């Protein structure tokens, strides 16, 4: 999952990027409104954290323009604690959630997880595919009750496939959503990680759809 942080306070920007990166997301960040707007307009993010008070272009205008251009990613706005009117204006402009500053990073991460599963049409923190289970709260994966140890890259990849279980996901899409913009994007790395996941997960859970990409399936789907 790929996240965009648009925040002009350098310390908070750095803390957000670190916390989200540690939580296993690919993170891009912008420190002013113009950069933030441009990134959201051109890159496919899964969720965006948007401060409202920004130099060059304010957060509300950015959000309005994205929504006018049919950008559908969930947006969590950051507001000053006492500015209730900002929250209202933000929600009306197309924000999905808000957080008042100062906030606890744990709360922000929980809200990000909630937005990601909601946009996947899912209400619970756990995702199941047959005997395979992925818990987004603890970042743990198990098969038939047995824990499976994954590296952060493997987890990211599996989490993305689990969030989009109902369809085929192409390699290009995986590259775009699993790595930040500075990453050397070689879609062969995706194949390597798919291979590693297949070795670690019993059953043929990850199916290759020739020419299209990958999808998750259960024994029941195959029958
Ligand atoms: Ca600000």
Short mmCIF file of C-alpha atoms and ligand atoms in Angstrom, two decimals:
data_model
loop_
_atom_site.label_atom_id
_atom_site.label_comp_id
_atom_site.label_asym_id
_atom_site.label_seq_id
_atom_site.Cartn_x
_atom_site.Cartn_y
_atom_site.Cartn_z
CA UNK A 1 0.00 0.00 0.00
CA UNK A 2 1.28 3.38 -0.95
CA UNK A 3 0.71 6.50 1.14
CA UNK A 4 1.21 10.20 0.41
CA UNK A 5 1.99 12.62 3.26
CA UNK A 6 1.45 16.33 2.58
CA UNK A 7 2.66 18.25 5.65
CA UNK A 8 4.81 21.38 5.81
CA UNK A 9 6.03 21.11 9.42
CA UNK A 10 9.39 19.36 8.92
CA UNK A 11 9.36 17.43 12.22
CA UNK A 12 5.83 16.16 11.83
CA UNK A 13 6.46 15.31 8.18
CA UNK A 14 9.51 13.26 9.17
CA UNK A 15 7.65 11.50 12.00
CA UNK A 16 4.76 10.61 9.72
CA UNK A 17 7.03 9.25 7.00
CA UNK A 18 8.95 7.17 9.53
CA UNK A 19 5.89 5.77 11.33
CA UNK A 20 4.14 4.86 8.09
CA UNK A 21 7.32 3.35 6.65
CA UNK A 22 7.84 1.30 9.82
CA UNK A 23 4.23 0.13 9.53
CA UNK A 24 5.06 -1.35 6.12
CA UNK A 25 3.72 1.26 3.72
CA UNK A 26 5.56 2.77 0.78
CA UNK A 27 5.58 6.49 1.56
CA UNK A 28 6.03 9.61 -0.57
CA UNK A 29 5.99 13.03 1.05
CA UNK A 30 5.55 16.65 0.05
CA UNK A 31 6.26 19.74 2.14
CA UNK A 32 4.17 22.24 0.23
CA UNK A 33 0.78 22.31 -1.42
CA UNK A 34 1.95 22.42 -5.03
CA UNK A 35 4.16 19.34 -4.72
CA UNK A 36 1.48 17.52 -2.79
CA UNK A 37 -1.20 18.33 -5.33
CA UNK A 38 1.04 17.21 -8.19
CA UNK A 39 1.94 13.87 -6.58
CA UNK A 40 -1.69 13.06 -5.80
CA UNK A 41 -2.66 14.04 -9.31
CA UNK A 42 -0.10 11.80 -10.99
CA UNK A 43 0.60 8.82 -8.70
CA UNK A 44 -1.82 6.08 -7.63
CA UNK A 45 -2.01 6.32 -3.83
CA UNK A 46 -4.02 4.05 -1.56
CA UNK A 47 -4.44 6.71 1.11
CA UNK A 48 -3.39 10.35 1.54
CA UNK A 49 -2.61 12.29 4.75
CA UNK A 50 -3.25 15.96 3.99
CA UNK A 51 -2.52 18.96 6.19
CA UNK A 52 -4.88 21.89 5.56
CA UNK A 53 -2.55 24.83 6.24
CA UNK A 54 0.15 24.54 3.58
CA UNK A 55 2.41 26.97 1.69
CA UNK A 56 1.77 27.60 -2.05
CA UNK A 57 -1.62 25.87 -2.17
CA UNK A 58 -3.92 25.12 0.78
CA UNK A 59 -5.17 21.66 1.62
CA UNK A 60 -8.85 22.38 0.93
CA UNK A 61 -8.13 23.59 -2.63
CA UNK A 62 -5.95 20.55 -3.25
CA UNK A 63 -8.68 18.22 -2.07
CA UNK A 64 -11.35 19.95 -4.13
CA UNK A 65 -9.24 19.73 -7.27
CA UNK A 66 -8.45 16.06 -6.74
CA UNK A 67 -12.11 15.26 -6.23
CA UNK A 68 -13.08 17.30 -9.29
CA UNK A 69 -10.59 15.19 -11.26
CA UNK A 70 -12.30 12.04 -9.89
CA UNK A 71 -9.41 10.98 -7.66
CA UNK A 72 -11.02 8.47 -5.34
CA UNK A 73 -8.26 7.62 -2.85
CA UNK A 74 -9.23 8.09 0.81
CA UNK A 75 -7.97 11.34 2.31
CA UNK A 76 -7.37 11.94 6.02
CA UNK A 77 -7.01 15.63 6.79
CA UNK A 78 -4.93 17.08 9.62
CA UNK A 79 -6.53 20.06 11.33
CA UNK A 80 -5.83 22.38 14.27
CA UNK A 81 -7.63 21.16 17.38
CA UNK A 82 -10.01 24.10 17.85
CA UNK A 83 -10.95 24.63 14.21
CA UNK A 84 -14.22 22.72 13.97
CA UNK A 85 -15.13 24.73 10.87
CA UNK A 86 -12.02 23.31 9.12
CA UNK A 87 -13.23 19.80 9.81
CA UNK A 88 -16.64 20.54 8.33
CA UNK A 89 -15.16 22.25 5.26
CA UNK A 90 -12.70 19.38 4.83
CA UNK A 91 -15.32 16.66 5.04
CA UNK A 92 -17.54 18.58 2.63
CA UNK A 93 -14.63 18.95 0.20
CA UNK A 94 -14.27 15.17 0.05
CA UNK A 95 -12.15 14.14 3.05
CA UNK A 96 -12.92 10.70 4.49
CA UNK A 97 -11.62 11.32 7.98
CA UNK A 98 -9.77 13.91 10.03
CA UNK A 99 -7.33 14.05 12.87
CA UNK A 100 -6.81 17.08 15.12
CA UNK A 101 -3.25 18.09 15.96
CA UNK A 102 -1.53 17.08 18.13
CA UNK A 103 -2.42 13.42 17.70
CA UNK A 104 -0.97 10.08 18.70
CA UNK A 105 0.76 8.27 15.87
CA UNK A 106 -1.02 5.05 16.86
CA UNK A 107 -4.35 6.73 16.21
CA UNK A 108 -3.23 7.92 12.81
CA UNK A 109 -2.06 4.41 11.88
CA UNK A 110 -5.38 2.92 13.00
CA UNK A 111 -7.26 5.45 10.86
CA UNK A 112 -5.08 4.64 7.87
CA UNK A 113 -5.81 0.91 8.29
CA UNK A 114 -9.53 1.66 8.59
CA UNK A 115 -9.51 3.67 5.36
CA UNK A 116 -7.58 0.98 3.51
CA UNK A 117 -9.96 -1.80 4.47
CA UNK A 118 -13.01 0.40 3.82
CA UNK A 119 -11.81 1.18 0.33
CA UNK A 120 -11.34 -2.57 -0.15
CA UNK A 121 -15.02 -2.94 0.86
CA UNK A 122 -14.02 -4.74 4.05
CA UNK A 123 -15.19 -4.00 7.59
CA UNK A 124 -12.85 -6.12 9.73
CA UNK A 125 -9.14 -5.80 10.49
CA UNK A 126 -8.58 -9.42 9.47
CA UNK A 127 -8.62 -10.65 5.89
CA UNK A 128 -9.24 -14.31 5.11
CA UNK A 129 -8.69 -16.31 1.97
CA UNK A 130 -9.53 -19.93 2.67
CA UNK A 131 -7.13 -21.02 5.41
CA UNK A 132 -4.91 -18.02 4.90
CA UNK A 133 -5.43 -15.15 7.32
CA UNK A 134 -3.83 -11.71 7.42
CA UNK A 135 -4.35 -9.44 10.43
CA UNK A 136 -3.71 -5.82 9.49
CA UNK A 137 -3.66 -4.72 13.14
CA UNK A 138 -0.75 -6.93 14.15
CA UNK A 139 0.73 -7.48 10.66
CA UNK A 140 0.61 -11.25 11.29
CA UNK A 141 -0.12 -13.91 8.74
CA UNK A 142 -1.21 -17.46 9.39
CA UNK A 143 -2.31 -20.49 7.44
CA UNK A 144 -4.66 -22.96 9.10
CA UNK A 145 -3.77 -21.37 12.45
CA UNK A 146 0.00 -21.72 11.95
CA UNK A 147 1.96 -18.47 11.94
CA UNK A 148 3.89 -17.68 8.75
CA UNK A 149 6.95 -15.45 9.07
CA UNK A 150 7.19 -12.89 6.28
CA UNK A 151 9.65 -10.10 5.58
CA UNK A 152 8.19 -6.62 5.30
CA UNK A 153 8.31 -6.76 1.48
CA UNK A 154 6.55 -10.10 1.39
CA UNK A 155 3.93 -8.83 3.84
CA UNK A 156 3.28 -5.70 1.77
CA UNK A 157 2.76 -7.76 -1.34
CA UNK A 158 0.44 -10.25 0.31
CA UNK A 159 -1.52 -7.47 2.06
CA UNK A 160 -2.12 -5.75 -1.27
CA UNK A 161 -3.35 -8.98 -2.87
CA UNK A 162 -5.61 -9.65 0.14
CA UNK A 163 -7.12 -6.16 -0.05
CA UNK A 164 -7.90 -6.76 -3.74
CA UNK A 165 -8.83 -10.38 -3.53
CA UNK A 166 -11.83 -10.17 -5.81
CA UNK A 167 -9.83 -9.37 -8.93
CA UNK A 168 -6.64 -9.96 -10.89
CA UNK A 169 -3.83 -7.58 -9.94
CA UNK A 170 -1.23 -6.78 -12.58
CA UNK A 171 2.50 -6.63 -11.96
CA UNK A 172 2.56 -2.95 -12.94
CA UNK A 173 -0.13 -2.19 -10.39
CA UNK A 174 1.85 -4.01 -7.70
CA UNK A 175 4.99 -2.06 -8.51
CA UNK A 176 3.06 1.23 -8.41
CA UNK A 177 1.41 0.50 -5.08
CA UNK A 178 4.22 -1.24 -3.21
CA UNK A 179 7.11 1.10 -3.81
CA UNK A 180 7.62 4.81 -3.30
CA UNK A 181 8.58 7.08 -6.18
CA UNK A 182 12.32 6.88 -5.52
CA UNK A 183 12.40 3.11 -5.76
CA UNK A 184 14.11 1.52 -8.73
CA UNK A 185 11.04 -0.02 -10.29
CA UNK A 186 11.81 -3.33 -11.80
CA UNK A 187 8.77 -5.54 -12.10
CA UNK A 188 11.00 -8.64 -11.97
CA UNK A 189 11.37 -8.04 -8.24
CA UNK A 190 7.63 -8.67 -7.92
CA UNK A 191 8.09 -12.11 -9.46
CA UNK A 192 10.87 -12.87 -7.00
CA UNK A 193 8.65 -11.96 -4.04
CA UNK A 194 5.70 -13.90 -5.43
CA UNK A 195 8.02 -16.92 -5.64
CA UNK A 196 9.06 -16.49 -2.01
CA UNK A 197 5.46 -16.15 -0.84
CA UNK A 198 4.52 -19.32 -2.71
CA UNK A 199 7.28 -21.19 -0.89
CA UNK A 200 6.13 -19.96 2.51
CA UNK A 201 2.37 -20.35 2.10
CA UNK A 202 1.03 -23.90 1.82
CA UNK A 203 -1.59 -24.61 -0.81
CA UNK A 204 -1.69 -22.87 -4.16
CA UNK A 205 -3.06 -19.60 -2.92
CA UNK A 206 -1.43 -17.24 -5.41
CA UNK A 207 -2.55 -18.00 -8.93
CA UNK A 208 -0.87 -16.56 -12.01
CA UNK A 209 -3.30 -15.37 -14.64
CA UNK A 210 -1.21 -15.51 -17.76
CA UNK A 211 -0.64 -12.11 -19.36
CA UNK A 212 -2.71 -10.34 -16.70
CA UNK A 213 -1.18 -10.80 -13.28
CA UNK A 214 -2.00 -12.53 -10.02
CA UNK A 215 -4.99 -13.31 -7.91
CA UNK A 216 -5.62 -15.11 -4.65
CA UNK A 217 -7.74 -18.20 -4.70
CA UNK A 218 -8.75 -20.93 -2.28
CA UNK A 219 -9.07 -24.66 -2.78
CA UNK A 220 -12.82 -24.00 -2.92
CA UNK A 221 -12.38 -21.52 -5.78
CA UNK A 222 -10.35 -24.04 -7.74
CA UNK A 223 -12.92 -26.81 -7.29
CA1 LIG B 1 0.68 23.27 8.19
#
